[in-house]
Amino acid sequence: MKSRRYDVVILGAGAAGLFCGAEAARRGRAVLVVDHARQPGEKIRISGGGRCNFTNIHASPANFLSANPHFCISALKRFTAADFLARVEERGIAWHEKTLGQLFCDGSARQIVDMLTDDLAQAGGTLELSTSVDEIARPGATFELRLSTGPVSCASLVIATGGKSIPKMGATGFAYRVAEQFGLAVAETRPGLVPLTFEPNLLERLKPLAGVSTEARVAHAGTSFDEALLFTHRGLSGPAILQISSYWREGDAISVDLAPGDDVFAILREARQLAGKQEAQTVLARTLPKALAQFIVTEAGASGPLAELNDDALRRIADPVHRWTVKPSGSEGYRTAEVTLGGIDTAGLDQKTMESKSVPGLHVIGEAADVTGWLGGYNFQWAWSSGWVAGQAV
């Protein structure tokens, strides 16, 4: 079978790959975007509860983790959250801001997928789905690929296949295998933005709290997040936990303040003075969910009217509210992780083009590279920014 020739072949029809493909095609490049999935942009489709948290207006290098925290600066400056929002508005997609600068579609996330695929098609790019990549070679100045649909060749090859997160959606370590084939280093990968789990004995103690959610400050290694925390039948989840999970390593403890901004000891002392007949858990339940308040008071052995509790008893209640130190046993892993930490080492990539320094024409974008954003639209912004700069260079 005769090989089809393209200027650019992009492996992966997710956010970064589709965006890069449209940008390159607009420049008159012959572009092919390939994916083994049956539908494009599956992570986009399920994100944000089906409404796609497509960017964050506060996106800056400070919101990203990488072995080289400076690597993402160029791409984020050259194509910003405001730039992508302008594309969304030009398309006529209604959107709204939730907390902390997170932007969501008013309607379905499919609007973002449709925008990306339409842009690619209108620019003259080709999208092939349900297509596997069986072999990649570079015998000379061009890349030769053997696809399930036949052989293709290209001058520029873009790796946009993401990481290992959510394997049920088809995620694999394909990007890392391609990188290693061409001699690119891969930084250690692990699940990020993932719920944390507890050992059985602790889970049994916390069983009554499964399903309880509260605002909290969760901290580890000098980093903290003030967002919601959720007790689960496996451990802890919720935005605050997902955020800190990207900084946590097995064997480490995390610190939790279940009432940030309040002084529970002072609240209890004042209530004891003003209305000593009240139960401690009744007063605490004004600050925390009722089940959590009851659990903490019972664990402290401080049940009963406040008038019967001395300061030591009140401290036994207040301390675990503000200074709960807990050591997770692990995480739920790639099965539920929203992103993959680590990836193709950015030391081997040009930050202005996302091109390999050692393999001309090979580019790495999106989650495949060792750049991981916080929860809240940051990872999509990295997909747009890295895809855009590569799209100007291929």
Coordinates of C-alpha atoms in Angstrom, one line a residue:
M1 CA 0.0 0.0 0.0
K2 CA 1.3 3.4 -1.0
S3 CA 2.2 5.6 2.0
R4 CA 0.1 8.8 2.4
R5 CA 2.3 11.9 3.0
Y6 CA 1.5 14.7 5.5
D7 CA 3.4 17.6 6.8
V8 CA 2.2 16.9 10.3
V9 CA 0.8 13.8 12.0
I10 CA -0.6 14.3 15.5
L11 CA -1.0 11.3 17.8
G12 CA -4.0 11.9 20.1
A13 CA -7.4 13.6 19.4
G14 CA -7.7 15.1 22.9
A15 CA -7.7 18.7 23.8
A16 CA -4.0 19.4 22.9
G17 CA -4.0 17.3 19.8
L18 CA -7.1 18.7 18.2
F19 CA -6.1 22.3 19.1
C20 CA -2.6 21.8 17.7
G21 CA -4.0 20.2 14.5
A22 CA -6.3 23.1 13.8
E23 CA -3.5 25.7 14.4
A24 CA -1.1 23.9 12.1
A25 CA -3.7 23.4 9.4
R26 CA -4.5 27.1 9.5
R27 CA -0.9 27.7 8.5
G28 CA -1.5 25.6 5.4
R29 CA 0.1 22.5 6.7
A30 CA -1.3 19.1 5.6
V31 CA -2.4 17.7 9.0
L32 CA -3.5 14.2 10.1
V33 CA -4.8 13.7 13.7
V34 CA -5.0 10.1 14.7
D35 CA -6.6 8.4 17.8
H36 CA -7.4 4.8 18.7
A37 CA -10.7 6.0 20.4
R38 CA -14.0 5.9 18.6
Q39 CA -14.8 9.5 19.6
P40 CA -12.6 12.6 19.9
G41 CA -12.1 14.6 23.1
E42 CA -13.4 12.0 25.5
K43 CA -11.8 13.7 28.6
I44 CA -13.3 17.0 27.5
R45 CA -16.7 15.4 27.2
I46 CA -16.7 14.1 30.8
S47 CA -14.9 17.0 32.4
G48 CA -16.6 19.4 34.8
G49 CA -19.6 17.1 35.3
G50 CA -20.2 17.2 31.6
R51 CA -19.9 21.0 31.3
C52 CA -16.1 21.2 30.8
N53 CA -14.0 23.4 33.0
F54 CA -12.2 24.6 29.9
T55 CA -9.8 27.1 31.5
N56 CA -9.0 29.2 34.5
I57 CA -8.7 33.0 34.3
H58 CA -6.0 32.9 37.0
A59 CA -3.8 30.5 35.1
S60 CA -0.1 31.2 35.6
P61 CA 3.1 29.2 36.0
A62 CA 2.6 29.1 39.8
N63 CA -0.4 26.7 39.2
F64 CA 1.7 24.0 37.6
L65 CA 4.0 21.2 38.8
S66 CA 7.1 20.1 36.8
A67 CA 10.7 19.2 37.4
N68 CA 11.4 22.5 35.6
P69 CA 8.7 24.9 36.9
H70 CA 9.9 27.6 34.4
F71 CA 9.3 25.5 31.3
C72 CA 5.6 26.4 31.0
I73 CA 6.1 30.1 31.2
S74 CA 6.6 30.8 27.4
A75 CA 3.6 28.8 26.2
L76 CA 1.2 30.2 28.9
K77 CA 2.3 33.8 28.0
R78 CA 2.0 33.3 24.3
F79 CA -1.5 31.7 24.4
T80 CA -3.4 32.7 27.5
A81 CA -6.7 31.9 29.1
A82 CA -8.1 35.1 27.7
D83 CA -7.1 33.9 24.2
F84 CA -9.0 30.7 24.5
L85 CA -12.0 32.4 26.1
A86 CA -12.1 34.6 23.0
R87 CA -12.3 31.5 20.8
V88 CA -15.2 30.2 23.0
E89 CA -17.1 33.5 22.7
E90 CA -16.5 33.7 19.0
R91 CA -18.0 30.3 18.7
G92 CA -21.1 31.5 20.6
I93 CA -20.6 29.1 23.5
A94 CA -22.3 30.4 26.7
W95 CA -20.1 30.1 29.8
H96 CA -20.0 31.0 33.4
E97 CA -17.4 31.4 36.1
K98 CA -17.6 29.3 39.2
T99 CA -15.3 29.7 42.2
L100 CA -11.6 30.5 42.0
G101 CA -11.6 31.6 38.4
Q102 CA -12.9 28.3 36.9
L103 CA -14.8 28.8 33.6
F104 CA -17.5 26.3 32.5
C105 CA -19.8 25.9 29.6
D106 CA -23.4 26.7 30.4
G107 CA -24.4 23.8 28.3
S108 CA -22.7 20.5 27.3
A109 CA -19.0 20.0 27.1
R110 CA -19.6 18.6 23.6
Q111 CA -19.7 22.2 22.5
I112 CA -16.0 22.4 23.1
V113 CA -15.3 19.1 21.3
D114 CA -17.4 20.3 18.4
M115 CA -15.6 23.6 18.2
L116 CA -12.2 21.8 18.1
T117 CA -13.2 19.2 15.5
D118 CA -15.0 21.9 13.3
D119 CA -11.9 24.1 13.5
L120 CA -9.7 21.2 12.4
A121 CA -12.0 20.3 9.5
Q122 CA -12.5 23.9 8.3
A123 CA -8.8 24.5 8.3
G124 CA -8.4 21.4 6.1
G125 CA -7.0 18.9 8.6
T126 CA -8.0 15.2 8.7
L127 CA -9.2 13.3 11.7
E128 CA -9.0 9.5 11.8
L129 CA -10.5 7.7 14.8
S130 CA -10.5 4.0 15.7
T131 CA -7.0 3.9 14.3
S132 CA -4.1 2.3 16.0
V133 CA -0.4 3.2 15.6
D134 CA 1.4 -0.1 15.1
E135 CA 4.9 1.2 14.4
I136 CA 6.9 4.4 14.2
A137 CA 10.3 4.8 12.5
R138 CA 12.5 7.6 11.4
P139 CA 14.9 6.1 8.8
G140 CA 15.8 9.6 7.5
A141 CA 14.5 13.1 7.7
T142 CA 10.9 12.0 7.9
F143 CA 8.8 9.8 10.2
E144 CA 7.3 6.6 8.8
L145 CA 4.2 5.3 10.6
R146 CA 2.4 2.1 10.2
L147 CA -1.3 2.7 11.1
S148 CA -4.1 0.3 11.2
T149 CA -5.5 2.3 8.2
G150 CA -2.2 2.0 6.2
P151 CA 1.2 3.7 6.1
V152 CA 1.8 7.4 6.4
S153 CA 4.8 9.6 6.5
C154 CA 5.4 13.1 7.8
A155 CA 8.1 15.7 8.5
S156 CA 6.7 16.6 12.0
L157 CA 5.3 14.2 14.5
V158 CA 3.4 15.4 17.6
I159 CA 2.9 13.3 20.7
A160 CA -0.5 14.3 22.2
T161 CA -1.7 11.0 23.7
G162 CA -1.8 12.2 27.3
G163 CA -0.8 10.1 30.3
K164 CA -2.1 7.0 32.2
S165 CA -5.0 8.6 33.9
I166 CA -8.5 6.9 33.6
P167 CA -7.5 3.7 31.7
K168 CA -11.1 2.8 31.2
M169 CA -11.2 5.6 28.7
G170 CA -8.3 4.2 26.8
A171 CA -5.4 6.0 28.5
T172 CA -2.1 4.2 28.3
G173 CA 1.6 4.9 28.6
F174 CA 2.0 5.1 24.8
A175 CA 3.5 8.6 24.9
Y176 CA 6.3 7.4 27.1
R177 CA 7.1 4.4 25.0
V178 CA 7.4 6.6 21.9
A179 CA 9.6 9.0 23.9
E180 CA 11.9 6.2 25.0
Q181 CA 12.1 4.8 21.5
F182 CA 13.6 8.1 20.4
G183 CA 15.8 8.5 23.4
L184 CA 13.8 11.1 25.3
A185 CA 14.0 10.9 29.1
V186 CA 10.8 10.3 31.0
A187 CA 10.3 11.7 34.5
E188 CA 8.7 9.4 37.1
T189 CA 5.0 9.2 36.5
R190 CA 2.3 8.8 39.2
P191 CA -1.4 9.6 39.7
G192 CA -2.3 13.3 40.3
L193 CA -5.5 15.0 41.4
V194 CA -6.6 11.7 42.9
P195 CA -8.6 10.7 46.1
L196 CA -6.5 9.4 49.0
T197 CA -7.1 6.1 50.8
F198 CA -6.8 5.0 54.4
E199 CA -5.8 1.7 56.0
P200 CA -8.7 -0.5 57.2
N201 CA -8.6 0.3 60.9
L202 CA -8.8 4.0 60.3
L203 CA -11.5 3.5 57.7
E204 CA -13.6 1.6 60.2
R205 CA -13.3 4.4 62.7
L206 CA -14.3 7.0 60.1
K207 CA -17.1 4.9 58.6
P208 CA -19.9 7.1 60.0
L209 CA -18.5 10.0 58.1
A210 CA -18.7 8.6 54.6
G211 CA -20.5 11.1 52.4
V212 CA -19.9 14.1 54.7
S213 CA -18.4 17.1 53.0
T214 CA -17.1 20.3 54.6
E215 CA -14.8 23.3 53.7
A216 CA -11.3 22.7 54.9
R217 CA -7.7 23.7 54.6
V218 CA -5.5 20.8 53.6
A219 CA -1.7 21.2 53.8
H220 CA 1.5 19.3 53.0
A221 CA 5.1 20.3 52.6
G222 CA 4.4 24.1 52.7
T223 CA 1.5 24.0 50.3
S224 CA -2.1 24.3 51.3
F225 CA -5.5 24.5 49.6
D226 CA -8.8 25.9 51.0
E227 CA -11.6 24.0 49.3
A228 CA -14.1 21.3 50.0
L229 CA -13.2 18.0 51.5
L230 CA -15.2 14.8 51.3
F231 CA -15.1 11.7 53.5
T232 CA -15.5 8.5 51.4
H233 CA -15.8 4.8 52.1
R234 CA -12.1 4.6 50.9
G235 CA -10.7 7.7 52.5
L236 CA -10.8 11.3 51.5
S237 CA -11.7 13.1 48.3
G238 CA -13.1 16.5 47.3
P239 CA -11.2 19.4 45.6
A240 CA -8.9 20.1 48.6
I241 CA -7.7 16.5 48.7
L242 CA -7.3 16.2 44.9
Q243 CA -5.2 19.3 44.9
I244 CA -2.9 18.2 47.7
S245 CA -2.6 14.7 46.3
S246 CA -0.3 16.1 43.6
Y247 CA 2.2 17.2 46.3
W248 CA 1.7 14.2 48.6
R249 CA 4.0 11.1 48.4
E250 CA 3.3 7.7 50.0
G251 CA 4.5 7.6 53.6
D252 CA 3.8 11.3 54.2
A253 CA 1.1 12.7 56.4
I254 CA -1.2 15.6 55.5
S255 CA -2.6 18.3 57.9
V256 CA -6.2 19.2 57.8
D257 CA -8.0 22.2 59.3
L258 CA -11.7 21.4 59.3
A259 CA -12.7 25.0 60.2
P260 CA -10.3 27.4 58.7
G261 CA -10.8 31.0 59.8
D262 CA -12.6 29.9 63.0
D263 CA -11.3 29.4 66.5
V264 CA -13.3 26.5 67.8
F265 CA -11.7 26.6 71.3
A266 CA -12.8 30.2 71.7
I267 CA -16.3 29.5 70.3
L268 CA -16.8 26.6 72.8
R269 CA -15.5 28.7 75.7
E270 CA -17.8 31.6 74.9
A271 CA -20.8 29.2 74.5
R272 CA -19.9 27.6 77.9
Q273 CA -20.0 31.0 79.5
L274 CA -23.2 32.2 77.8
A275 CA -25.2 29.0 77.7
G276 CA -23.5 26.2 79.6
K277 CA -26.5 23.8 79.3
Q278 CA -25.8 23.4 75.6
E279 CA -24.2 20.2 74.4
A280 CA -20.7 20.6 73.0
Q281 CA -21.7 18.9 69.7
T282 CA -24.7 21.2 69.3
V283 CA -22.4 24.2 69.4
L284 CA -19.8 22.5 67.1
A285 CA -22.5 21.7 64.6
R286 CA -22.9 25.4 63.9
T287 CA -19.4 25.3 62.4
L288 CA -19.2 21.7 61.1
P289 CA -21.7 19.2 59.6
K290 CA -23.7 17.6 62.3
A291 CA -22.3 14.1 61.8
L292 CA -18.7 15.4 61.8
A293 CA -19.4 17.4 65.0
Q294 CA -20.8 14.4 66.8
F295 CA -17.9 12.2 65.7
I296 CA -15.3 14.7 66.9
V297 CA -16.9 15.2 70.3
T298 CA -17.4 11.5 70.8
E299 CA -13.8 10.8 69.9
A300 CA -12.7 13.4 72.3
G301 CA -14.7 11.8 75.1
A302 CA -16.2 15.2 75.8
S303 CA -20.0 14.7 75.5
G304 CA -22.4 16.4 77.7
P305 CA -23.3 20.0 78.7
L306 CA -20.5 22.6 78.1
A307 CA -20.8 23.7 81.8
E308 CA -19.4 20.3 82.8
L309 CA -16.4 20.5 80.4
N310 CA -13.1 22.1 81.5
D311 CA -10.7 23.8 79.2
D312 CA -8.7 20.6 78.6
A313 CA -11.9 18.9 77.4
L314 CA -12.6 21.8 75.0
R315 CA -9.1 21.6 73.6
R316 CA -9.6 17.9 73.0
I317 CA -12.5 18.9 70.8
A318 CA -10.8 21.9 69.1
D319 CA -7.4 20.4 68.4
P320 CA -8.5 17.7 66.0
V321 CA -10.8 20.2 64.2
H322 CA -7.9 22.5 63.5
R323 CA -4.9 20.2 63.6
W324 CA -5.9 16.8 62.3
T325 CA -2.8 15.0 61.0
V326 CA -3.5 11.9 59.1
K327 CA -1.3 9.6 57.0
P328 CA -3.0 8.2 53.9
S329 CA -2.1 4.6 53.0
G330 CA -2.2 5.4 49.3
S331 CA -4.4 6.8 46.5
E332 CA -7.1 5.4 44.3
G333 CA -4.5 5.3 41.5
Y334 CA -4.8 6.0 37.8
R335 CA -8.3 4.5 37.8
T336 CA -9.8 7.8 39.2
A337 CA -6.8 10.2 38.8
E338 CA -7.7 13.2 36.7
V339 CA -4.1 13.7 35.5
T340 CA -0.7 12.0 35.4
L341 CA 2.1 13.7 37.2
G342 CA 5.6 13.5 35.6
G343 CA 6.0 12.5 31.9
I344 CA 8.3 13.3 29.1
D345 CA 11.2 15.3 30.6
T346 CA 11.0 19.0 29.6
A347 CA 14.8 19.3 29.8
G348 CA 14.8 17.6 26.4
L349 CA 12.2 20.0 24.9
D350 CA 12.2 23.5 23.5
Q351 CA 9.8 25.6 25.6
K352 CA 9.0 27.9 22.6
T353 CA 8.0 25.1 20.2
M354 CA 7.6 21.9 22.3
E355 CA 10.1 20.3 19.9
S356 CA 12.6 17.7 21.0
K357 CA 16.1 19.1 21.2
S358 CA 17.6 15.8 20.0
V359 CA 15.0 14.6 17.5
P360 CA 14.1 17.3 14.9
G361 CA 10.4 17.3 14.0
L362 CA 9.3 15.5 17.2
H363 CA 7.0 17.5 19.4
V364 CA 5.4 16.7 22.8
I365 CA 2.3 18.6 24.0
G366 CA -0.3 18.4 26.7
E367 CA -0.3 15.9 29.5
A368 CA 2.3 13.8 27.8
A369 CA 5.0 16.3 28.9
D370 CA 6.1 16.8 32.5
V371 CA 3.8 19.7 33.2
T372 CA 0.8 19.2 35.5
G373 CA -1.7 21.8 36.5
W374 CA -3.9 22.3 39.6
L375 CA -7.5 21.2 39.6
G376 CA -9.8 23.9 38.1
G377 CA -9.2 24.3 34.4
Y378 CA -5.4 24.6 34.5
N379 CA -4.7 21.4 32.7
F380 CA -7.0 22.3 29.8
Q381 CA -5.2 25.7 29.6
W382 CA -1.9 23.8 29.3
A383 CA -3.3 21.7 26.5
W384 CA -4.4 24.9 24.6
S385 CA -1.1 26.7 25.3
S386 CA 1.2 23.9 24.5
G387 CA -0.9 22.9 21.5
W388 CA -0.9 26.4 20.2
V389 CA 2.9 26.9 20.3
A390 CA 3.5 23.6 18.7
G391 CA 0.9 24.4 16.0
Q392 CA 2.9 27.5 15.1
A393 CA 6.1 25.5 14.7
V394 CA 5.3 22.3 13.0

